[in-house]
Amino acid sequence: MTFDKHGVLEMAQLNFDKDRPKAENPIKINDVSLRDGHQSLFATRGRTEDMLPVAEMIDDAGYNAVETWGGATFDTMHRFLGEDPWERLRVLKKHMPKTPFSMLLRGQNVVGYRNYADDVVKAFVQRSIDNGMDIFRCFDALNDFRNFETAAKVIKDNKKHLQGVVCYTLNQPRLGGEVYNMEYYINKVKDLIEFGVDSVCIKDMAGLVAPYDIYNLVREIKKFTDTPINLHTHFTSGMGDLAIFKAIEAGVDIVDTCIGPYAYRTSHAAVEPLIMSLLGTNRDSGMDINKINAIAEEMEKYIPKYKHLDNNPKYATTDINVLLHQTPGGMLSNLVNQLKAMDALDKLPEVFRLLPKVRKQLGNIPLVTPTSQIVGVQTVNNVLFDSYEGEYAQITKEVKDLCYGLYGKTTHPIDPEVQKKALKDYPRGEQPITERPGSILEPEMEGVKEEFGDLAKDIDDEVLCALYPVTGKRFLKWKYGMEEVPADVKAKTMAEVEKEQELIRKALSGELTSKGKGTGRELEVTVDGETFTVEINDPNGPAAPQFKGRKKKEASADEAATGSVVAPIPGMIVECKVKVGDEVKVGDTLVVLEAMKMMNNLDAKAEGIVKEIKCDSGDSVAKGDLLLVVEPKA
């Protein structure tokens, strides 16, 4: 039988042995389960304790590299899990000494949501290397590679691997059009090669890349470079593993996958079918499927601890709508969570309608962290607070920074009217910059040492506080026993999971007495002495079980009328910029509120005197909470 040649793929003799001869051109496979996998499926809440049982097994599986860190892990660990991000890196390295570690680095954004000063970038990258990092997947949300320069120098000076990233995004369902077309991506790859990267990653964060588009792109890239090409794509649209296969046929060198339990939906293609499908070809990975299956079985033991974080409202595994709105999974979950907290989930269709318009007005930028959050949160603000379309009544600090040029050069110029509104009274000036953002930022590390000197015990603590001053300070108080770790931050045990599952089982079987009204069963349930109101919906109904917490006191109409400040959206207090007795004028920023990782300045609506402050840095607040009382001038 004569087999057709699929690109560079050639057929060979089938051999299922674990020690089979090495293929002529084996595909290299990265595992991203321990970072992007659980970030995609359960909000980056995977804990180190549940990674250690499989760490040595993964190290022995034959991966090209394992992504263990970066992205949202640094933020989520210290903010929500009470874990030291640096310690995870050190501990995993002890258990996985053979396989190179990879991390996702947001260029000058490091692992945060703004561009940090060069001294912060240098300190972070150096400490990452010192703690065990080998490969730095370095990207910029605007594909402005000037934002790589500072990090790249440290990586190269330490002789570590610099992987340059082109963020893959679209304005239409398939590659082409006037903006994000073949020419755009070819030129970006050429820029990276000229930059001097060790490998190039095509980073498709939303699962948009189509099989034949990536085939053609890889073939074109291979015409002018031997630099290794790595494909990173998500499964969201359902095309993930199809795209990986066509990329392999085109000659891609490295692909990213997850182990079965952490794969699919908004995560990545599973590695198991890939291993089996490439047997008997010149691109056989050489990996032992039995070792991977053993890892998957071990992972399954701990998945129940995270099932409650799966907020996918659909039964379907794929969502082709991502090709229409180009929204990455993480960005979509942020939008949904923000609207839920505002009791405004019915506004989601309007958010989707406005999203492309806001994106275009902000320079047609790629949708990847942090620009995905910047566009998403601003769109939500426009839907909730604008009295007319395009008003931009509540502009986030990050949008103002973007309009000033602090994130770099946008794909297209920003809409002049939006830019003018954003830069009105902007502290740095109303004329945007064109130079590399990091070059105008003042050093930050010395200030961090002065501010957190008594709390930060070493350079790792200082870097954490430089990146996240408010939540970093709170974490260090937990770390050093100065404050009790909150119950909702502590790890959930399997015994607790089993108790919850039994509770749900009893509720659904009618063994608990219904107290409620409406479409579901509303029950009062006592667990370990604490009473909850639990609504158990009809399994065939539209909603999932809801656990209703107590609301904080909202501002009364009288308080709101005085010019007092209430939280317009749920979030965390970053800073209160005034103290009791201060005189304020209309437009003065009184409180900075972080919502969905974006900063919102809450301004004075009346001239007067600050009478009372009801919030402090680090406080979590609900929509409508009274934050500050202003007594108007007579």
PDB file of N, CA and C in Angstrom, residues 384-468:
ATOM      1  N   LEU A 384     -22.486  49.398  31.776  1.00  0.00           N
ATOM      2  CA  LEU A 384     -23.150  49.643  33.060  1.00  0.00           C
ATOM      3  C   LEU A 384     -23.305  51.119  33.411  1.00  0.00           C
ATOM      4  N   PHE A 385     -22.355  51.958  32.983  1.00  0.00           N
ATOM      5  CA  PHE A 385     -22.319  53.324  33.500  1.00  0.00           C
ATOM      6  C   PHE A 385     -22.550  54.419  32.468  1.00  0.00           C
ATOM      7  N   ASP A 386     -22.445  54.104  31.168  1.00  0.00           N
ATOM      8  CA  ASP A 386     -22.623  55.152  30.153  1.00  0.00           C
ATOM      9  C   ASP A 386     -24.102  55.507  29.979  1.00  0.00           C
ATOM     10  N   SER A 387     -24.374  56.800  29.856  1.00  0.00           N
ATOM     11  CA  SER A 387     -25.744  57.244  29.575  1.00  0.00           C
ATOM     12  C   SER A 387     -26.021  57.249  28.073  1.00  0.00           C
ATOM     13  N   TYR A 388     -24.960  57.194  27.274  1.00  0.00           N
ATOM     14  CA  TYR A 388     -25.103  57.062  25.827  1.00  0.00           C
ATOM     15  C   TYR A 388     -23.883  56.298  25.310  1.00  0.00           C
ATOM     16  N   GLU A 389     -24.025  55.635  24.176  1.00  0.00           N
ATOM     17  CA  GLU A 389     -22.948  54.799  23.658  1.00  0.00           C
ATOM     18  C   GLU A 389     -21.733  55.650  23.297  1.00  0.00           C
ATOM     19  N   GLY A 390     -20.588  55.250  23.836  1.00  0.00           N
ATOM     20  CA  GLY A 390     -19.352  55.965  23.562  1.00  0.00           C
ATOM     21  C   GLY A 390     -19.020  57.044  24.581  1.00  0.00           C
ATOM     22  N   GLU A 391     -19.780  57.128  25.662  1.00  0.00           N
ATOM     23  CA  GLU A 391     -19.524  58.176  26.661  1.00  0.00           C
ATOM     24  C   GLU A 391     -18.217  57.939  27.419  1.00  0.00           C
ATOM     25  N   TYR A 392     -17.899  56.689  27.732  1.00  0.00           N
ATOM     26  CA  TYR A 392     -16.725  56.340  28.546  1.00  0.00           C
ATOM     27  C   TYR A 392     -16.772  57.100  29.881  1.00  0.00           C
ATOM     28  N   ALA A 393     -17.877  56.924  30.608  1.00  0.00           N
ATOM     29  CA  ALA A 393     -18.086  57.652  31.862  1.00  0.00           C
ATOM     30  C   ALA A 393     -17.144  57.181  32.965  1.00  0.00           C
ATOM     31  N   GLN A 394     -16.806  55.886  32.980  1.00  0.00           N
ATOM     32  CA  GLN A 394     -15.931  55.332  34.020  1.00  0.00           C
ATOM     33  C   GLN A 394     -14.747  54.669  33.326  1.00  0.00           C
ATOM     34  N   ILE A 395     -13.651  55.410  33.178  1.00  0.00           N
ATOM     35  CA  ILE A 395     -12.471  54.909  32.458  1.00  0.00           C
ATOM     36  C   ILE A 395     -11.467  54.354  33.470  1.00  0.00           C
ATOM     37  N   THR A 396     -11.025  53.116  33.265  1.00  0.00           N
ATOM     38  CA  THR A 396     -10.062  52.509  34.184  1.00  0.00           C
ATOM     39  C   THR A 396      -8.686  53.163  34.028  1.00  0.00           C
ATOM     40  N   LYS A 397      -7.889  53.024  35.064  1.00  0.00           N
ATOM     41  CA  LYS A 397      -6.527  53.560  35.038  1.00  0.00           C
ATOM     42  C   LYS A 397      -5.727  52.914  33.905  1.00  0.00           C
ATOM     43  N   GLU A 398      -5.971  51.619  33.676  1.00  0.00           N
ATOM     44  CA  GLU A 398      -5.208  50.906  32.644  1.00  0.00           C
ATOM     45  C   GLU A 398      -5.523  51.423  31.249  1.00  0.00           C
ATOM     46  N   VAL A 399      -6.773  51.797  30.993  1.00  0.00           N
ATOM     47  CA  VAL A 399      -7.117  52.380  29.689  1.00  0.00           C
ATOM     48  C   VAL A 399      -6.417  53.724  29.532  1.00  0.00           C
ATOM     49  N   LYS A 400      -6.353  54.500  30.593  1.00  0.00           N
ATOM     50  CA  LYS A 400      -5.641  55.774  30.535  1.00  0.00           C
ATOM     51  C   LYS A 400      -4.163  55.548  30.241  1.00  0.00           C
ATOM     52  N   ASP A 401      -3.574  54.542  30.906  1.00  0.00           N
ATOM     53  CA  ASP A 401      -2.163  54.221  30.661  1.00  0.00           C
ATOM     54  C   ASP A 401      -1.950  53.759  29.219  1.00  0.00           C
ATOM     55  N   LEU A 402      -2.885  52.953  28.711  1.00  0.00           N
ATOM     56  CA  LEU A 402      -2.802  52.482  27.325  1.00  0.00           C
ATOM     57  C   LEU A 402      -2.839  53.659  26.360  1.00  0.00           C
ATOM     58  N   CYS A 403      -3.748  54.599  26.603  1.00  0.00           N
ATOM     59  CA  CYS A 403      -3.879  55.760  25.724  1.00  0.00           C
ATOM     60  C   CYS A 403      -2.653  56.673  25.795  1.00  0.00           C
ATOM     61  N   TYR A 404      -1.966  56.659  26.916  1.00  0.00           N
ATOM     62  CA  TYR A 404      -0.757  57.471  27.069  1.00  0.00           C
ATOM     63  C   TYR A 404       0.441  56.830  26.381  1.00  0.00           C
ATOM     64  N   GLY A 405       0.384  55.503  26.189  1.00  0.00           N
ATOM     65  CA  GLY A 405       1.497  54.785  25.567  1.00  0.00           C
ATOM     66  C   GLY A 405       2.297  53.954  26.534  1.00  0.00           C
ATOM     67  N   LEU A 406       1.804  53.786  27.774  1.00  0.00           N
ATOM     68  CA  LEU A 406       2.573  53.051  28.780  1.00  0.00           C
ATOM     69  C   LEU A 406       2.583  51.545  28.551  1.00  0.00           C
ATOM     70  N   TYR A 407       1.760  51.057  27.626  1.00  0.00           N
ATOM     71  CA  TYR A 407       1.801  49.635  27.285  1.00  0.00           C
ATOM     72  C   TYR A 407       2.558  49.396  25.981  1.00  0.00           C
ATOM     73  N   GLY A 408       2.825  50.454  25.239  1.00  0.00           N
ATOM     74  CA  GLY A 408       3.523  50.304  23.975  1.00  0.00           C
ATOM     75  C   GLY A 408       2.673  50.764  22.805  1.00  0.00           C
ATOM     76  N   LYS A 409       3.097  50.388  21.598  1.00  0.00           N
ATOM     77  CA  LYS A 409       2.437  50.824  20.377  1.00  0.00           C
ATOM     78  C   LYS A 409       1.278  49.896  20.041  1.00  0.00           C
ATOM     79  N   THR A 410       0.088  50.460  19.861  1.00  0.00           N
ATOM     80  CA  THR A 410      -1.086  49.671  19.499  1.00  0.00           C
ATOM     81  C   THR A 410      -1.061  49.320  18.014  1.00  0.00           C
ATOM     82  N   THR A 411      -1.798  48.290  17.642  1.00  0.00           N
ATOM     83  CA  THR A 411      -1.818  47.831  16.248  1.00  0.00           C
ATOM     84  C   THR A 411      -2.257  48.943  15.307  1.00  0.00           C
ATOM     85  N   HIS A 412      -3.326  49.630  15.666  1.00  0.00           N
ATOM     86  CA  HIS A 412      -3.816  50.796  14.943  1.00  0.00           C
ATOM     87  C   HIS A 412      -3.835  51.983  15.909  1.00  0.00           C
ATOM     88  N   PRO A 413      -3.873  53.214  15.409  1.00  0.00           N
ATOM     89  CA  PRO A 413      -3.981  54.370  16.314  1.00  0.00           C
ATOM     90  C   PRO A 413      -5.271  54.302  17.137  1.00  0.00           C
ATOM     91  N   ILE A 414      -5.172  54.772  18.381  1.00  0.00           N
ATOM     92  CA  ILE A 414      -6.344  54.823  19.263  1.00  0.00           C
ATOM     93  C   ILE A 414      -7.281  55.929  18.783  1.00  0.00           C
ATOM     94  N   ASP A 415      -8.582  55.698  18.924  1.00  0.00           N
ATOM     95  CA  ASP A 415      -9.577  56.699  18.542  1.00  0.00           C
ATOM     96  C   ASP A 415      -9.268  58.027  19.245  1.00  0.00           C
ATOM     97  N   PRO A 416      -9.101  59.105  18.499  1.00  0.00           N
ATOM     98  CA  PRO A 416      -8.686  60.387  19.088  1.00  0.00           C
ATOM     99  C   PRO A 416      -9.632  60.903  20.183  1.00  0.00           C
ATOM    100  N   GLU A 417     -10.937  60.722  20.005  1.00  0.00           N
ATOM    101  CA  GLU A 417     -11.894  61.206  21.009  1.00  0.00           C
ATOM    102  C   GLU A 417     -11.777  60.417  22.307  1.00  0.00           C
ATOM    103  N   VAL A 418     -11.633  59.111  22.193  1.00  0.00           N
ATOM    104  CA  VAL A 418     -11.463  58.275  23.380  1.00  0.00           C
ATOM    105  C   VAL A 418     -10.150  58.619  24.079  1.00  0.00           C
ATOM    106  N   GLN A 419      -9.098  58.806  23.284  1.00  0.00           N
ATOM    107  CA  GLN A 419      -7.789  59.148  23.850  1.00  0.00           C
ATOM    108  C   GLN A 419      -7.846  60.482  24.590  1.00  0.00           C
ATOM    109  N   LYS A 420      -8.549  61.438  24.015  1.00  0.00           N
ATOM    110  CA  LYS A 420      -8.681  62.760  24.647  1.00  0.00           C
ATOM    111  C   LYS A 420      -9.408  62.659  25.982  1.00  0.00           C
ATOM    112  N   LYS A 421     -10.492  61.878  26.028  1.00  0.00           N
ATOM    113  CA  LYS A 421     -11.243  61.691  27.275  1.00  0.00           C
ATOM    114  C   LYS A 421     -10.375  60.997  28.330  1.00  0.00           C
ATOM    115  N   ALA A 422      -9.644  59.975  27.894  1.00  0.00           N
ATOM    116  CA  ALA A 422      -8.835  59.198  28.829  1.00  0.00           C
ATOM    117  C   ALA A 422      -7.691  60.018  29.416  1.00  0.00           C
ATOM    118  N   LEU A 423      -7.121  60.914  28.619  1.00  0.00           N
ATOM    119  CA  LEU A 423      -5.941  61.657  29.062  1.00  0.00           C
ATOM    120  C   LEU A 423      -6.273  63.024  29.679  1.00  0.00           C
ATOM    121  N   LYS A 424      -7.551  63.320  29.829  1.00  0.00           N
ATOM    122  CA  LYS A 424      -7.936  64.581  30.483  1.00  0.00           C
ATOM    123  C   LYS A 424      -7.470  64.536  31.941  1.00  0.00           C
ATOM    124  N   ASP A 425      -6.612  65.488  32.304  1.00  0.00           N
ATOM    125  CA  ASP A 425      -6.044  65.574  33.656  1.00  0.00           C
ATOM    126  C   ASP A 425      -5.196  64.352  34.025  1.00  0.00           C
ATOM    127  N   TYR A 426      -4.689  63.625  33.038  1.00  0.00           N
ATOM    128  CA  TYR A 426      -3.824  62.474  33.302  1.00  0.00           C
ATOM    129  C   TYR A 426      -2.538  62.972  33.954  1.00  0.00           C
ATOM    130  N   PRO A 427      -2.110  62.377  35.072  1.00  0.00           N
ATOM    131  CA  PRO A 427      -0.977  62.904  35.847  1.00  0.00           C
ATOM    132  C   PRO A 427       0.321  63.064  35.063  1.00  0.00           C
ATOM    133  N   ARG A 428       0.596  62.181  34.109  1.00  0.00           N
ATOM    134  CA  ARG A 428       1.858  62.248  33.363  1.00  0.00           C
ATOM    135  C   ARG A 428       1.802  63.246  32.206  1.00  0.00           C
ATOM    136  N   GLY A 429       0.601  63.706  31.889  1.00  0.00           N
ATOM    137  CA  GLY A 429       0.457  64.639  30.783  1.00  0.00           C
ATOM    138  C   GLY A 429      -0.587  64.165  29.793  1.00  0.00           C
ATOM    139  N   GLU A 430      -1.038  65.059  28.942  1.00  0.00           N
ATOM    140  CA  GLU A 430      -2.106  64.729  27.999  1.00  0.00           C
ATOM    141  C   GLU A 430      -1.596  64.414  26.601  1.00  0.00           C
ATOM    142  N   GLN A 431      -0.260  64.445  26.411  1.00  0.00           N
ATOM    143  CA  GLN A 431       0.339  64.120  25.120  1.00  0.00           C
ATOM    144  C   GLN A 431       0.964  62.726  25.184  1.00  0.00           C
ATOM    145  N   PRO A 432       0.496  61.763  24.373  1.00  0.00           N
ATOM    146  CA  PRO A 432       1.015  60.389  24.451  1.00  0.00           C
ATOM    147  C   PRO A 432       2.503  60.311  24.105  1.00  0.00           C
ATOM    148  N   ILE A 433       3.166  59.285  24.637  1.00  0.00           N
ATOM    149  CA  ILE A 433       4.580  59.045  24.359  1.00  0.00           C
ATOM    150  C   ILE A 433       4.725  58.079  23.194  1.00  0.00           C
ATOM    151  N   THR A 434       5.900  58.035  22.590  1.00  0.00           N
ATOM    152  CA  THR A 434       6.175  57.078  21.509  1.00  0.00           C
ATOM    153  C   THR A 434       7.376  56.187  21.833  1.00  0.00           C
ATOM    154  N   GLU A 435       8.148  56.508  22.876  1.00  0.00           N
ATOM    155  CA  GLU A 435       9.327  55.711  23.199  1.00  0.00           C
ATOM    156  C   GLU A 435       8.962  54.436  23.955  1.00  0.00           C
ATOM    157  N   ARG A 436       9.966  53.573  24.160  1.00  0.00           N
ATOM    158  CA  ARG A 436       9.756  52.341  24.929  1.00  0.00           C
ATOM    159  C   ARG A 436       9.247  52.702  26.313  1.00  0.00           C
ATOM    160  N   PRO A 437       8.110  52.136  26.745  1.00  0.00           N
ATOM    161  CA  PRO A 437       7.523  52.528  28.029  1.00  0.00           C
ATOM    162  C   PRO A 437       8.469  52.417  29.215  1.00  0.00           C
ATOM    163  N   GLY A 438       9.242  51.318  29.260  1.00  0.00           N
ATOM    164  CA  GLY A 438      10.128  51.119  30.404  1.00  0.00           C
ATOM    165  C   GLY A 438      11.171  52.212  30.563  1.00  0.00           C
ATOM    166  N   SER A 439      11.483  52.906  29.469  1.00  0.00           N
ATOM    167  CA  SER A 439      12.544  53.917  29.512  1.00  0.00           C
ATOM    168  C   SER A 439      12.123  55.183  30.268  1.00  0.00           C
ATOM    169  N   ILE A 440      10.819  55.382  30.467  1.00  0.00           N
ATOM    170  CA  ILE A 440      10.381  56.602  31.170  1.00  0.00           C
ATOM    171  C   ILE A 440       9.930  56.313  32.597  1.00  0.00           C
ATOM    172  N   LEU A 441       9.935  55.028  32.991  1.00  0.00           N
ATOM    173  CA  LEU A 441       9.462  54.682  34.331  1.00  0.00           C
ATOM    174  C   LEU A 441      10.594  54.790  35.339  1.00  0.00           C
ATOM    175  N   GLU A 442      10.333  55.449  36.451  1.00  0.00           N
ATOM    176  CA  GLU A 442      11.333  55.616  37.507  1.00  0.00           C
ATOM    177  C   GLU A 442      11.571  54.290  38.224  1.00  0.00           C
ATOM    178  N   PRO A 443      12.808  54.027  38.670  1.00  0.00           N
ATOM    179  CA  PRO A 443      13.094  52.798  39.419  1.00  0.00           C
ATOM    180  C   PRO A 443      12.157  52.649  40.619  1.00  0.00           C
ATOM    181  N   GLU A 444      11.815  51.408  40.932  1.00  0.00           N
ATOM    182  CA  GLU A 444      10.829  51.155  41.990  1.00  0.00           C
ATOM    183  C   GLU A 444      11.369  50.363  43.172  1.00  0.00           C
ATOM    184  N   MET A 445      12.421  49.585  42.973  1.00  0.00           N
ATOM    185  CA  MET A 445      12.846  48.647  44.010  1.00  0.00           C
ATOM    186  C   MET A 445      13.291  49.330  45.304  1.00  0.00           C
ATOM    187  N   GLU A 446      13.992  50.453  45.209  1.00  0.00           N
ATOM    188  CA  GLU A 446      14.444  51.135  46.432  1.00  0.00           C
ATOM    189  C   GLU A 446      13.255  51.603  47.263  1.00  0.00           C
ATOM    190  N   GLY A 447      12.233  52.111  46.571  1.00  0.00           N
ATOM    191  CA  GLY A 447      11.033  52.538  47.276  1.00  0.00           C
ATOM    192  C   GLY A 447      10.334  51.377  47.956  1.00  0.00           C
ATOM    193  N   VAL A 448      10.348  50.213  47.294  1.00  0.00           N
ATOM    194  CA  VAL A 448       9.730  49.021  47.884  1.00  0.00           C
ATOM    195  C   VAL A 448      10.478  48.610  49.146  1.00  0.00           C
ATOM    196  N   LYS A 449      11.806  48.666  49.103  1.00  0.00           N
ATOM    197  CA  LYS A 449      12.607  48.295  50.282  1.00  0.00           C
ATOM    198  C   LYS A 449      12.307  49.203  51.462  1.00  0.00           C
ATOM    199  N   GLU A 450      12.122  50.490  51.178  1.00  0.00           N
ATOM    200  CA  GLU A 450      11.796  51.435  52.248  1.00  0.00           C
ATOM    201  C   GLU A 450      10.409  51.185  52.810  1.00  0.00           C
ATOM    202  N   GLU A 451       9.438  50.941  51.919  1.00  0.00           N
ATOM    203  CA  GLU A 451       8.048  50.789  52.364  1.00  0.00           C
ATOM    204  C   GLU A 451       7.800  49.461  53.066  1.00  0.00           C
ATOM    205  N   PHE A 452       8.430  48.385  52.576  1.00  0.00           N
ATOM    206  CA  PHE A 452       8.137  47.054  53.110  1.00  0.00           C
ATOM    207  C   PHE A 452       9.336  46.450  53.847  1.00  0.00           C
ATOM    208  N   GLY A 453      10.297  47.285  54.210  1.00  0.00           N
ATOM    209  CA  GLY A 453      11.539  46.796  54.789  1.00  0.00           C
ATOM    210  C   GLY A 453      11.370  45.910  55.999  1.00  0.00           C
ATOM    211  N   ASP A 454      10.442  46.256  56.893  1.00  0.00           N
ATOM    212  CA  ASP A 454      10.246  45.466  58.105  1.00  0.00           C
ATOM    213  C   ASP A 454       9.482  44.178  57.842  1.00  0.00           C
ATOM    214  N   LEU A 455       8.717  44.167  56.770  1.00  0.00           N
ATOM    215  CA  LEU A 455       7.862  43.016  56.470  1.00  0.00           C
ATOM    216  C   LEU A 455       8.530  42.049  55.498  1.00  0.00           C
ATOM    217  N   ALA A 456       9.174  42.585  54.448  1.00  0.00           N
ATOM    218  CA  ALA A 456       9.831  41.752  53.437  1.00  0.00           C
ATOM    219  C   ALA A 456      11.178  41.262  53.972  1.00  0.00           C
ATOM    220  N   LYS A 457      11.339  39.958  54.073  1.00  0.00           N
ATOM    221  CA  LYS A 457      12.539  39.382  54.690  1.00  0.00           C
ATOM    222  C   LYS A 457      13.684  39.154  53.706  1.00  0.00           C
ATOM    223  N   ASP A 458      13.369  39.097  52.399  1.00  0.00           N
ATOM    224  CA  ASP A 458      14.416  38.845  51.412  1.00  0.00           C
ATOM    225  C   ASP A 458      14.008  39.446  50.072  1.00  0.00           C
ATOM    226  N   ILE A 459      14.859  39.284  49.077  1.00  0.00           N
ATOM    227  CA  ILE A 459      14.621  39.880  47.763  1.00  0.00           C
ATOM    228  C   ILE A 459      13.359  39.320  47.117  1.00  0.00           C
ATOM    229  N   ASP A 460      13.047  38.037  47.357  1.00  0.00           N
ATOM    230  CA  ASP A 460      11.835  37.458  46.775  1.00  0.00           C
ATOM    231  C   ASP A 460      10.589  38.137  47.325  1.00  0.00           C
ATOM    232  N   ASP A 461      10.569  38.400  48.623  1.00  0.00           N
ATOM    233  CA  ASP A 461       9.451  39.133  49.229  1.00  0.00           C
ATOM    234  C   ASP A 461       9.352  40.538  48.651  1.00  0.00           C
ATOM    235  N   GLU A 462      10.493  41.169  48.442  1.00  0.00           N
ATOM    236  CA  GLU A 462      10.495  42.541  47.913  1.00  0.00           C
ATOM    237  C   GLU A 462       9.951  42.586  46.483  1.00  0.00           C
ATOM    238  N   VAL A 463      10.339  41.611  45.663  1.00  0.00           N
ATOM    239  CA  VAL A 463       9.839  41.580  44.287  1.00  0.00           C
ATOM    240  C   VAL A 463       8.329  41.350  44.289  1.00  0.00           C
ATOM    241  N   LEU A 464       7.856  40.474  45.154  1.00  0.00           N
ATOM    242  CA  LEU A 464       6.420  40.230  45.245  1.00  0.00           C
ATOM    243  C   LEU A 464       5.678  41.523  45.588  1.00  0.00           C
ATOM    244  N   CYS A 465       6.198  42.288  46.532  1.00  0.00           N
ATOM    245  CA  CYS A 465       5.546  43.537  46.924  1.00  0.00           C
ATOM    246  C   CYS A 465       5.653  44.603  45.836  1.00  0.00           C
ATOM    247  N   ALA A 466       6.726  44.553  45.050  1.00  0.00           N
ATOM    248  CA  ALA A 466       6.840  45.494  43.932  1.00  0.00           C
ATOM    249  C   ALA A 466       5.752  45.237  42.898  1.00  0.00           C
ATOM    250  N   LEU A 467       5.460  43.964  42.679  1.00  0.00           N
ATOM    251  CA  LEU A 467       4.449  43.597  41.681  1.00  0.00           C
ATOM    252  C   LEU A 467       3.040  43.804  42.214  1.00  0.00           C
ATOM    253  N   TYR A 468       2.827  43.455  43.474  1.00  0.00           N
ATOM    254  CA  TYR A 468       1.497  43.502  44.075  1.00  0.00           C
ATOM    255  C   TYR A 468       1.578  44.126  45.474  1.00  0.00           C
TER     256      TYR A 468
END
